[in-house]
Coordinates of C-alpha atoms and ligand atoms in Angstrom, one line a residue:
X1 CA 113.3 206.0 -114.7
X2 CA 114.1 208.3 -112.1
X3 CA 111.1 210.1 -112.5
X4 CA 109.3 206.9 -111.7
X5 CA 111.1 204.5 -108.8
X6 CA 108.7 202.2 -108.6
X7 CA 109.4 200.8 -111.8
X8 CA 112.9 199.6 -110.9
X9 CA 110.8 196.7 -109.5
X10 CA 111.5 193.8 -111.5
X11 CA 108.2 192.2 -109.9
X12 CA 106.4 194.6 -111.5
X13 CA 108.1 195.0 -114.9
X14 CA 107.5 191.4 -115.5
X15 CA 103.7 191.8 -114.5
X16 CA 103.4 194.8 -117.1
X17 CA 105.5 192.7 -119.7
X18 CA 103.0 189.8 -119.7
X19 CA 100.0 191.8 -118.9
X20 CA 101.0 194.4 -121.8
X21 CA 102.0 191.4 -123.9
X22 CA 98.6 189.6 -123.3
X23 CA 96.4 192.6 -123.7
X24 CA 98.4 193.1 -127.4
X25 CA 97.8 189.4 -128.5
X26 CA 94.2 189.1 -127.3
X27 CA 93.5 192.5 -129.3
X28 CA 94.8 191.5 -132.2
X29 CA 93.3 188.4 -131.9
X30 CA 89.8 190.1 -131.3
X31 CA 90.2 192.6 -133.7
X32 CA 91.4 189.5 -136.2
X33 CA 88.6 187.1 -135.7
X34 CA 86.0 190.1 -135.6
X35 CA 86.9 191.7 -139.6
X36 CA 87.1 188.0 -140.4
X37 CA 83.7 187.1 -139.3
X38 CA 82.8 190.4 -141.3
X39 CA 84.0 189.3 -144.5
X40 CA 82.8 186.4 -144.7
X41 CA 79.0 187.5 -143.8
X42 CA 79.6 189.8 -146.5
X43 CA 81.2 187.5 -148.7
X44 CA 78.0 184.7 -147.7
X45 CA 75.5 187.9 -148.2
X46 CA 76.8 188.4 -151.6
X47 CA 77.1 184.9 -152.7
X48 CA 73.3 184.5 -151.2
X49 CA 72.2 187.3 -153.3
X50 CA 74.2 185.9 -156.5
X51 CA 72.3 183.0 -156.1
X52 CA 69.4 184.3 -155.5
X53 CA 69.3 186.7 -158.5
X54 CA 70.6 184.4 -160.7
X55 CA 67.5 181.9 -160.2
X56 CA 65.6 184.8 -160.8
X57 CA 67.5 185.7 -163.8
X58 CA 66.6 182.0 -165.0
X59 CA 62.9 182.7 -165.0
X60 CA 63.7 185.7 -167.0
X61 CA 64.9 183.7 -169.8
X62 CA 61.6 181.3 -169.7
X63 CA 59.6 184.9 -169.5
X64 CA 61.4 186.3 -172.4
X65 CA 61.5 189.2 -169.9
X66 CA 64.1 191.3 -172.2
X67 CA 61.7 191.9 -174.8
X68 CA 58.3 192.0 -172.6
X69 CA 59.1 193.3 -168.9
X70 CA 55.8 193.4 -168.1
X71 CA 55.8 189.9 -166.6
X72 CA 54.1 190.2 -163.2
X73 CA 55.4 186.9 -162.1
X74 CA 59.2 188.1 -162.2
X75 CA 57.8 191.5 -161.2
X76 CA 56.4 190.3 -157.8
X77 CA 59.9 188.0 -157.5
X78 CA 61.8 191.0 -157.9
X79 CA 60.1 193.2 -155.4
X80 CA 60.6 190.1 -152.8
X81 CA 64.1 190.0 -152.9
X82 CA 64.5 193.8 -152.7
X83 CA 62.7 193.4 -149.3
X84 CA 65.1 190.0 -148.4
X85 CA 67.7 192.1 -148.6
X86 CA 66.6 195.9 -148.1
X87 CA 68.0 197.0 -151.0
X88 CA 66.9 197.7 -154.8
X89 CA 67.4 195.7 -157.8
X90 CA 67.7 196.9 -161.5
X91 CA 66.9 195.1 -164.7
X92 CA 68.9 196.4 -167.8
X93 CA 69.1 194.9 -171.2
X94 CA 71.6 195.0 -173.6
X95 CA 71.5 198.8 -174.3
X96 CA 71.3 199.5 -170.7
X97 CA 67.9 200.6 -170.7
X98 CA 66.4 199.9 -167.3
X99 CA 64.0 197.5 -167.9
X100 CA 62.8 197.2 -164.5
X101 CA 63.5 198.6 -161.4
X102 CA 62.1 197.6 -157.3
X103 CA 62.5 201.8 -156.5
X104 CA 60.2 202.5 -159.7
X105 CA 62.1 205.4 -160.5
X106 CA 65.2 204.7 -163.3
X107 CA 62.7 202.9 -165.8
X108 CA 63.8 203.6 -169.1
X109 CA 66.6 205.5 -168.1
X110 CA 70.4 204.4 -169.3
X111 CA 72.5 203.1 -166.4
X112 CA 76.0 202.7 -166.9
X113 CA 77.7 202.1 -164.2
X114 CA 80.9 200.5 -163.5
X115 CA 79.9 197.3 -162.3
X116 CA 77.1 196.8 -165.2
X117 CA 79.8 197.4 -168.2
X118 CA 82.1 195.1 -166.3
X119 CA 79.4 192.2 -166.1
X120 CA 78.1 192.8 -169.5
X121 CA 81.8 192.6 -171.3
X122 CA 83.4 190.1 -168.9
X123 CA 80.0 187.5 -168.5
X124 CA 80.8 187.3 -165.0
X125 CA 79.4 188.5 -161.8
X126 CA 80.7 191.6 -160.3
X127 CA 80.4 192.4 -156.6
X128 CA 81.3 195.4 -155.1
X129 CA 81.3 196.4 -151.4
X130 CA 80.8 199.8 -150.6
X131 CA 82.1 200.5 -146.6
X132 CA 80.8 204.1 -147.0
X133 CA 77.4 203.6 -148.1
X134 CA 77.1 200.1 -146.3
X135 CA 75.7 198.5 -149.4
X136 CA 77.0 195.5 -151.5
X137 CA 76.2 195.5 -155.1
X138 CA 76.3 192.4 -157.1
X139 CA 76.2 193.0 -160.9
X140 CA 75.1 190.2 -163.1
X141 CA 75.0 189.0 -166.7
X142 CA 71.8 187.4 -168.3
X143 CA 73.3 185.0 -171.0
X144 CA 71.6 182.9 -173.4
X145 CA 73.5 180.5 -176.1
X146 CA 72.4 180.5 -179.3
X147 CA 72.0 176.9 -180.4
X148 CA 73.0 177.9 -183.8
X149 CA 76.2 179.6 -183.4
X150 CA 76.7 178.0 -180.6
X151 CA 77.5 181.3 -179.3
X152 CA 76.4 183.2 -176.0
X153 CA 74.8 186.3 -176.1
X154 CA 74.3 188.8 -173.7
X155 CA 70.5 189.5 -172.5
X156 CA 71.1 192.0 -170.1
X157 CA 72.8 192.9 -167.1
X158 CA 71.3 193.1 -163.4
X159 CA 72.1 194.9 -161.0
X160 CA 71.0 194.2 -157.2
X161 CA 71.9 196.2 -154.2
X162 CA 71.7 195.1 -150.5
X163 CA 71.8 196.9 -147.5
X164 CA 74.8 195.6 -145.0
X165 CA 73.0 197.1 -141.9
X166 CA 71.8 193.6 -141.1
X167 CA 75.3 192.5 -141.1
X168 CA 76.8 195.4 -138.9
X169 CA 73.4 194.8 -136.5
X170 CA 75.0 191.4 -135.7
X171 CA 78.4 192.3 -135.8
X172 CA 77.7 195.0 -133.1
X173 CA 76.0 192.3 -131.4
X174 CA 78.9 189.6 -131.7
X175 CA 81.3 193.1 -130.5
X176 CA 79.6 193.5 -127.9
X177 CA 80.1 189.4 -126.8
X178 CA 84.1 190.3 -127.6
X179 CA 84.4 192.7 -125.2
X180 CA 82.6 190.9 -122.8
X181 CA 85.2 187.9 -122.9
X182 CA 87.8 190.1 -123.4
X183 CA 87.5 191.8 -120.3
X184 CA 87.2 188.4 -118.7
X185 CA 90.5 187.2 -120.6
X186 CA 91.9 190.8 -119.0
X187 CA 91.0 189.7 -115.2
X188 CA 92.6 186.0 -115.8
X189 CA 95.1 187.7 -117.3
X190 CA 96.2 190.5 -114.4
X191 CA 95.7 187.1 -112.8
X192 CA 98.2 185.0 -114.5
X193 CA 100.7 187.7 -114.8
X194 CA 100.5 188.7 -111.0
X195 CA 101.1 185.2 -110.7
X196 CA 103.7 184.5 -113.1
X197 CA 105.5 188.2 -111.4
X198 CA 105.4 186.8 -108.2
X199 CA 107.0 183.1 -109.4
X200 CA 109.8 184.7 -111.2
X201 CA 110.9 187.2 -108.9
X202 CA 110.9 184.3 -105.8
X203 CA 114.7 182.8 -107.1
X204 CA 116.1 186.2 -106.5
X205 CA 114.0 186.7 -103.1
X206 CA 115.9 183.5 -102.1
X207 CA 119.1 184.6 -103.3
X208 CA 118.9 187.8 -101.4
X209 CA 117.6 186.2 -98.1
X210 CA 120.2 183.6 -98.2
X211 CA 122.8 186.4 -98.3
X212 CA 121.0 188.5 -96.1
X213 CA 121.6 185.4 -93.6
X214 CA 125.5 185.2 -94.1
X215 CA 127.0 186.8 -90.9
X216 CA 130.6 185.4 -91.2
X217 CA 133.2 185.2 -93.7
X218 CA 133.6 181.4 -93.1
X219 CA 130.0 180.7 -93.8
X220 CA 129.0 179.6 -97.3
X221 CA 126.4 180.9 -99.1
X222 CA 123.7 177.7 -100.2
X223 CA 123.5 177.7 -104.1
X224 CA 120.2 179.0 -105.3
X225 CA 120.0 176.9 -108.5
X226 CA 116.7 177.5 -110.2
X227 CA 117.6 180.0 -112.6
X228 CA 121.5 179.8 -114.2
X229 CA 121.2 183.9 -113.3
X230 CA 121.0 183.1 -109.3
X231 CA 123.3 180.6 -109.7
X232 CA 125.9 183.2 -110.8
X233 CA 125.2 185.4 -107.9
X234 CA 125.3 183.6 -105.6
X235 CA 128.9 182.3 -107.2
X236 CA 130.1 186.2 -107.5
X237 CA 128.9 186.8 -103.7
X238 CA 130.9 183.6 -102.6
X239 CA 134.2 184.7 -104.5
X240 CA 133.6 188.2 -103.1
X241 CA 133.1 186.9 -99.6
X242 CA 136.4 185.0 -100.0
X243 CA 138.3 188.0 -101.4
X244 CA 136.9 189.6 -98.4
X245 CA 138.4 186.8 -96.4
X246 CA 141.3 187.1 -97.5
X247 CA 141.1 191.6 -96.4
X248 CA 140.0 190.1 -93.3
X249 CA 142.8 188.2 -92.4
X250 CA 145.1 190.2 -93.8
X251 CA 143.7 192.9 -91.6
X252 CA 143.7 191.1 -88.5
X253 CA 147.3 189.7 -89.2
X254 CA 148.4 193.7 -89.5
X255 CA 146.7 194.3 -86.3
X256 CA 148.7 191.9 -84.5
X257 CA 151.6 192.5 -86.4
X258 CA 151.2 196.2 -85.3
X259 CA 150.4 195.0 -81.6
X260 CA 153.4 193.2 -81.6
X261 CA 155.5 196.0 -82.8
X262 CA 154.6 198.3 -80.5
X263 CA 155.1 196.1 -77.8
X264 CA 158.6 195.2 -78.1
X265 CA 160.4 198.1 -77.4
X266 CA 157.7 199.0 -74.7
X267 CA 158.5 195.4 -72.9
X268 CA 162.2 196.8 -73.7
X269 CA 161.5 199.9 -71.7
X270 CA 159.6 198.1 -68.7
X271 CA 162.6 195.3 -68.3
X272 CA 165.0 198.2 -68.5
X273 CA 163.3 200.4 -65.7
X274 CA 162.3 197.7 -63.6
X275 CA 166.1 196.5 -63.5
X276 CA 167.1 200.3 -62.4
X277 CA 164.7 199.8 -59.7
X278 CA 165.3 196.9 -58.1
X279 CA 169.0 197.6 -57.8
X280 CA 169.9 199.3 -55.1
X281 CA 172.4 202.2 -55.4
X282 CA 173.1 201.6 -59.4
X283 CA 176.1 203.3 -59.9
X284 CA 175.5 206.9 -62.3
X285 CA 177.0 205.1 -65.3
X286 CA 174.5 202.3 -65.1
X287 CA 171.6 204.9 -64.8
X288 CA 173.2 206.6 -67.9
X289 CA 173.6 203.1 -69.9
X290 CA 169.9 202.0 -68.9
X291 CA 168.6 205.4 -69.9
X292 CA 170.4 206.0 -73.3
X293 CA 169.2 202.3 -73.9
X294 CA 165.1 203.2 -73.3
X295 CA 165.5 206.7 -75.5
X296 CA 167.0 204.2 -78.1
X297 CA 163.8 202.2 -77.4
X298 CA 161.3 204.8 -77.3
X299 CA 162.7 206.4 -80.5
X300 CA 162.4 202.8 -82.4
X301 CA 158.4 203.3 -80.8
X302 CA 158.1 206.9 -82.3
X303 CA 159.3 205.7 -85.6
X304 CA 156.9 202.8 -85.7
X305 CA 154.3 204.9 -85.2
X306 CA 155.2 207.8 -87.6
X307 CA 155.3 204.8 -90.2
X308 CA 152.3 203.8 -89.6
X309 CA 150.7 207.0 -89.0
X310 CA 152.3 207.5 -92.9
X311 CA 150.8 203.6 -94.4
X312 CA 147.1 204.8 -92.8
X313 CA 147.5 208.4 -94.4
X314 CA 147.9 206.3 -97.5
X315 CA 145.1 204.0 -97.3
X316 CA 143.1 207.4 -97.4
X317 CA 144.2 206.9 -101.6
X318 CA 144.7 209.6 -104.1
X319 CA 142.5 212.4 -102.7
X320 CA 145.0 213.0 -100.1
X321 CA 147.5 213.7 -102.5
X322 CA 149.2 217.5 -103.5
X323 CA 150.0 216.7 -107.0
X324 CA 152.1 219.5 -108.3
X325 CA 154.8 219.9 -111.1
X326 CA 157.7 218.8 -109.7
X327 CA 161.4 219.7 -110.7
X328 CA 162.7 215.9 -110.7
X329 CA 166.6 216.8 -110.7
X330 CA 166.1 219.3 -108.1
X331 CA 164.3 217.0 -105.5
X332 CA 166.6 214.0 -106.3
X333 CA 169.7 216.9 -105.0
X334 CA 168.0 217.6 -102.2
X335 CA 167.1 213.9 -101.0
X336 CA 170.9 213.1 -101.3
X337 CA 172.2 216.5 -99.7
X338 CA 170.0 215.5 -96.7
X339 CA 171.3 211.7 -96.5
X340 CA 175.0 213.0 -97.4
X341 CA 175.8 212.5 -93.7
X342 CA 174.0 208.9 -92.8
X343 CA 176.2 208.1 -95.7
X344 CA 179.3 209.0 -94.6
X345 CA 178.9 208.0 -91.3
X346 CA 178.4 204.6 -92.9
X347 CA 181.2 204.7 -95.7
X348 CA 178.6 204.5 -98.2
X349 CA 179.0 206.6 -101.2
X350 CA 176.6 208.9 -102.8
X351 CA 176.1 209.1 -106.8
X352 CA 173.7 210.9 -108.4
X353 CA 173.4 210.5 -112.2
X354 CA 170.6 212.7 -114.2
X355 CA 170.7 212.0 -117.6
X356 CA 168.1 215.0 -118.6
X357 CA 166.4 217.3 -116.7
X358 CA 163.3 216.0 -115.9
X359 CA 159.6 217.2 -114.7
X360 CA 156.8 215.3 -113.5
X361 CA 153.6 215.5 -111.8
X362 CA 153.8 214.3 -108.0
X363 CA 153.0 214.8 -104.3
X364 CA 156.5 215.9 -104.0
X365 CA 156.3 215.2 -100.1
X366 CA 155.4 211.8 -100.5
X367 CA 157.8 211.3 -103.0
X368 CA 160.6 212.2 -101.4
X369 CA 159.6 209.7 -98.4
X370 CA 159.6 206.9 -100.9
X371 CA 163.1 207.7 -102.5
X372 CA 164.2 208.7 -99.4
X373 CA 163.2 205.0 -98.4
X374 CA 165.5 203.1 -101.0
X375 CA 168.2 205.0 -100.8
X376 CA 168.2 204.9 -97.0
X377 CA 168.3 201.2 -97.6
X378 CA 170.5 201.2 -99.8
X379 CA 173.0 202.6 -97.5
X380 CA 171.7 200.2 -94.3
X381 CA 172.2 197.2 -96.4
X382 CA 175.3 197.8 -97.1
X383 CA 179.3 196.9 -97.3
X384 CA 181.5 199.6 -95.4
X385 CA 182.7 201.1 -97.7
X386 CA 180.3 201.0 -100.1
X387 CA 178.3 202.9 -103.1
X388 CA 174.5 203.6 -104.0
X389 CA 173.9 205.0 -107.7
X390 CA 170.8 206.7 -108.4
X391 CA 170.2 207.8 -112.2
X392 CA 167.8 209.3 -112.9
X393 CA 166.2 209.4 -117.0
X394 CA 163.1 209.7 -119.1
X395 CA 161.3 209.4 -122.0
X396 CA 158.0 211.5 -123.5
X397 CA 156.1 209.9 -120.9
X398 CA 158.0 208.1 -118.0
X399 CA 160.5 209.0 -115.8
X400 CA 162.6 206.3 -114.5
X401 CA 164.7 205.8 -111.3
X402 CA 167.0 203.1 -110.9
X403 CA 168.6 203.2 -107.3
X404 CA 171.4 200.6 -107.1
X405 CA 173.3 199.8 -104.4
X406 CA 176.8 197.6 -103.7
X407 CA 175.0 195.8 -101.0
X408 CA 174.6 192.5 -99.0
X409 CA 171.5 191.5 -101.7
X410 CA 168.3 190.1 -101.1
X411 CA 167.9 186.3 -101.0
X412 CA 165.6 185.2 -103.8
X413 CA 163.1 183.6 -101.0
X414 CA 163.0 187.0 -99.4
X415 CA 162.4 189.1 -102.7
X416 CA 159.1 188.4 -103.1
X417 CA 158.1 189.5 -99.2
X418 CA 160.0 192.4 -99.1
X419 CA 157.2 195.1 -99.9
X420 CA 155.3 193.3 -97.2
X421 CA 153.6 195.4 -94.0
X422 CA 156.3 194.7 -91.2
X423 CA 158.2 192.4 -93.5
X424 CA 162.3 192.5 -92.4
X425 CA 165.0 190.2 -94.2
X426 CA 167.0 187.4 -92.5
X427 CA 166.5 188.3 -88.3
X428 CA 170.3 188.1 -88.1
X429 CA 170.9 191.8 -89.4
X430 CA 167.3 193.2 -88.6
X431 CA 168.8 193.1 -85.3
X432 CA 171.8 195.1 -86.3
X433 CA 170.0 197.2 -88.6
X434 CA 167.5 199.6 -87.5
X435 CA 163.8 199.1 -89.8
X436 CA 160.4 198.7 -88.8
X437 CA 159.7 196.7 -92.3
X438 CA 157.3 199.4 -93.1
X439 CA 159.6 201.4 -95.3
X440 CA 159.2 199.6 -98.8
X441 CA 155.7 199.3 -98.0
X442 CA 154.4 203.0 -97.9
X443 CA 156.9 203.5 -101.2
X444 CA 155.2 200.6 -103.1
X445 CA 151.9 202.3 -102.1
X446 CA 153.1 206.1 -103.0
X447 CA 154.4 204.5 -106.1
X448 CA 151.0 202.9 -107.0
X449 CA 148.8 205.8 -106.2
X450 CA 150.9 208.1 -108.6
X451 CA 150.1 205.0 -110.9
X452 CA 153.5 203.9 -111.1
X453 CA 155.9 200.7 -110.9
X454 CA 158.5 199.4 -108.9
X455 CA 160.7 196.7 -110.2
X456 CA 163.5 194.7 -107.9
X457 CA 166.7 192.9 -109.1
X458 CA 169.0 191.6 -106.9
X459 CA 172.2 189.2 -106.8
X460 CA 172.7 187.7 -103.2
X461 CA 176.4 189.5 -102.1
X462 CA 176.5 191.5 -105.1
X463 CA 173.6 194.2 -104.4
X464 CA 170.2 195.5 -105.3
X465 CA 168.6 197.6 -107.7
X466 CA 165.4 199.4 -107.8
X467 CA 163.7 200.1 -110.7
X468 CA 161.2 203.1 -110.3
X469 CA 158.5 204.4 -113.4
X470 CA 156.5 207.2 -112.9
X471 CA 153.9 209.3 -115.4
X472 CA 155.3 212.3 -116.0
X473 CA 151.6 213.6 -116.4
X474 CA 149.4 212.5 -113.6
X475 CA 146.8 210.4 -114.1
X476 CA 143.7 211.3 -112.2
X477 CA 141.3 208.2 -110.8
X478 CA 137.9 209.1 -112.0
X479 CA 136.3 210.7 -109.2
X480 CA 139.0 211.7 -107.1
X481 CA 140.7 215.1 -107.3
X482 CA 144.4 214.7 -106.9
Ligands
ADP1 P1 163.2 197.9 -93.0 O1 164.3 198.5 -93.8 O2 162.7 198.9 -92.0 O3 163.5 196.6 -92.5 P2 161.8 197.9 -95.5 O4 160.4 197.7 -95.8 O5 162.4 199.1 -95.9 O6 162.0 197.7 -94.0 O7 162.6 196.7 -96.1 C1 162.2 195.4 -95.9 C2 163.3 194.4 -96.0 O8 163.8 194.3 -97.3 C3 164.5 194.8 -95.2 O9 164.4 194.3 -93.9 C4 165.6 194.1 -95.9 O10 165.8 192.8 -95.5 C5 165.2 194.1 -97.3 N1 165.9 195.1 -98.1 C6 165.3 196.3 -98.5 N2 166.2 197.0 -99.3 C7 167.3 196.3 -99.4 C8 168.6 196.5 -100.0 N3 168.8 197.6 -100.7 N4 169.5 195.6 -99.9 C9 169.2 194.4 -99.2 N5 168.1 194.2 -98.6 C10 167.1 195.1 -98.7

């Protein structure tokens, strides 16, 4: 098909399908009425010539022409019907002797041919059409009962011969008149089909024009309902344009979400400068206060941004992934080596349980920001003192990481949000706590894209676990190179 793009037109495949289709049906149909109009002239020919013969073969009888051939009336009846029917007719009695012949050149010879000893033993006529030599022989039996015996006797057999060029004359004639009105049925046909093309295409010419003309996500679609195909279009596009809704709003809530968050610590900074400023000889320790205050600020804005930088680095999907074999054990040290002191600061403590020593396939980068992610909430959302357990363990084809924690818990109204863009738990402690609610959300994702799961369980003053499965082999997306 790709050798040919113009038949991905489904205009034109219906036109060739009907036209192809006619131009088969009206063939056959030629081609069907045509040898049937040839058989039965034959068959009419033959059965003319039966008749004809046997009449003659009647007058045989009354001329006792099997014993005395020389009967000129017969003779002259013969020679006739020869010329009727341009062909030759033979007279044999009952020892095949040719008694007479139209061609004047077999008298007295012996003919035995098939159709003769088949008439002669079965007393029926026997016709014969011969395609090759374009004749049709008829072969048939002179009987006679004997009104003693009651029994019939066999006279003689003959045999006449008539040319079918008379026949095939007409039939090229009648041809001829075929392919006349065929090529007539052709042109109504390219016609019709053209037509027919053009009527069946029109629904989906609708369909696409009606979508064509959709230039918001709010506006419906109008239902094209002639065929139960455009119907389901059009129903795909509308729950596609709703899905896309959805994106849509989605997108625009994260753009003011993001808006928003950048703002604040910015508005922070401004209400923070501007009240240096308009105070006239601040003491130095107000200056100091003021200042440690915005680097607080603009840290929170730096750390907004790397986050986000991160969640739009993995929107990019798998191919901007370094998926390597990763020593599992060995990353999980180094994650908790690196928090050791965030830890301590906050009375939290620190256990690391690996059950085996595990390898998988990961961006080990990536990875580490997602652990790195739990555990660091772990230890935010915590008592003082406090514990976070990590314990690490697999089977033949996961590897699973269950970070729990002795924390505050997350209400069961919040669980569900908490993987959310932005998304922080009860205002009162986001406050306290430092987050940007972007943290679980580039994890989730990083978990995803290495076509993994996370899992949540928490009891409200008790603490939180997270469950974490990974394929220890990754698992490329068709298409993408990891
Ligand atoms: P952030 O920590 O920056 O607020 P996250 O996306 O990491 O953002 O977490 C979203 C919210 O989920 C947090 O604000 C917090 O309310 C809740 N949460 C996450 N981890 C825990 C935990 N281990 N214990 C209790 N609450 C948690």
């Amino acid at each position: 098909m790709k050798r040919f793009p113009f038949l991905k037109s489904f205009r034109l495949r219906v036109f060739l399908l009907i036209l192809l289709s006619g131009l088969v049906l009206v063939n056959v149909m030629r081609y069907g009425m045509v040898s049937n109009l040839y058989g039965r002239l034959i068959e009419s020919q033959t059965m003319d010539m039966t008749e004809q013969v046997r009449i003659c073969a009647n007058s045989m009888k009354n001329y006792d022409f099997f014993r005395d051939a020389s009967s000129e009336a017969i003779n002259v009846q013969l020679a006739q019907l020869s010329r009727i029917y341009e062909g030759r007719i033979l007279v044999m009695d009952r020892g095949f002797s040719v008694i007479a012949d139209t061609y004047d050149i077999s008298l007295g010879k012996i003919m035995i041919g098939e159709e003769v000893i088949r008439a002669y033993r079965s007393e029926t006529v026997v016709s014969n059409h011969d395609k090759g030599t374009r004749y049709i022989e008829v072969a048939i039996p002179v009987t006679e009962n004997d009104v003693q015996t009651g029994e019939t006797e066999v006279l003689g057999v003959i045999l006449a011969s008539a040319s079918t060029d008379e026949i095939r004359r007409n039939m090229s004639d009648i041809q001829r008149r075929g392919w006349i009105i065929e090529i007539v049925l052709v042109v109504l046909l390219i016609g019709a089909a053209a037509l027919s093309a053009s009527l069946s295409v029109r629904p989906f010419e609708r369909v696409t024009k009606a979508i064509a003309g959709v230039v918001s996500f709010e506006e419906d679609v109008p239902l094209v309902s002639d065929y139960k195909e455009t119907t389901e279009i059009v129903e795909a596009f509308q729950k596609l344009r709703q899905r896309l809704k959805v994106l849509d709003d989605s997108r625009q809530e994260f753009v003011s979400n993001v808006s928003h968050e950048l703002k604040t610590p910015i508005a922070s900074i401004k209400v923070l400068a501007d009240s240096l400023n308009m105070q006239e000889g601040a003491p130095l320790e107000m200056y100091r206060d003021f200042m440690k205050d915005i680097s607080a600020e603009v840290d929170r804005e730096n750390e907004i941004i790397t986050d986000l930088l991160e969640l739009v680095r993995m929107e990019k999907g798998a191919s901007g992934m370094h998926v390597e074999n990763v020593n599992v054990n060995e990353l999980l040290e180094q994650i908790t080596k690196r928090l050791g002191p965030l830890a301590r600061k906050s009375e939290v403590d620190l256990i690391l349980e690996s059950h085996r020593p595990v390898t998988a396939d990961m961006d080990a980068v990536k990875m580490t920001q997602a652990i790195t992610n739990i555990i660091e909430n772990g230890i935010k959302y915590n008592k003082h003192p406090g514990w976070v357990r990590i314990v690490l363990d697999a089977d033949h084809k996961y590897m699973t990481l269950t970070i729990s924690d002795s924390g505050t818990g997350i209400p069961e109204t919040e669980i569900g949000h908490i993987f959310e863009r932005f998304y922080r738990g009860d205002k009162s402690h986001s406050k306290e706590i430092s987050g940007t609610g972007l943290g679980l959300a580039i994890t989730r994702k990083t978990i995803l894209l290495h076509r993994g799961s996370i899992d949540v369980k928490s009891v409200l003053g008790e603490g939180t676990s997270f469950i974490v499965k990974i394929p220890l082999s990754h698992i490329r997306e068709t298409g993408e190179s990891a």
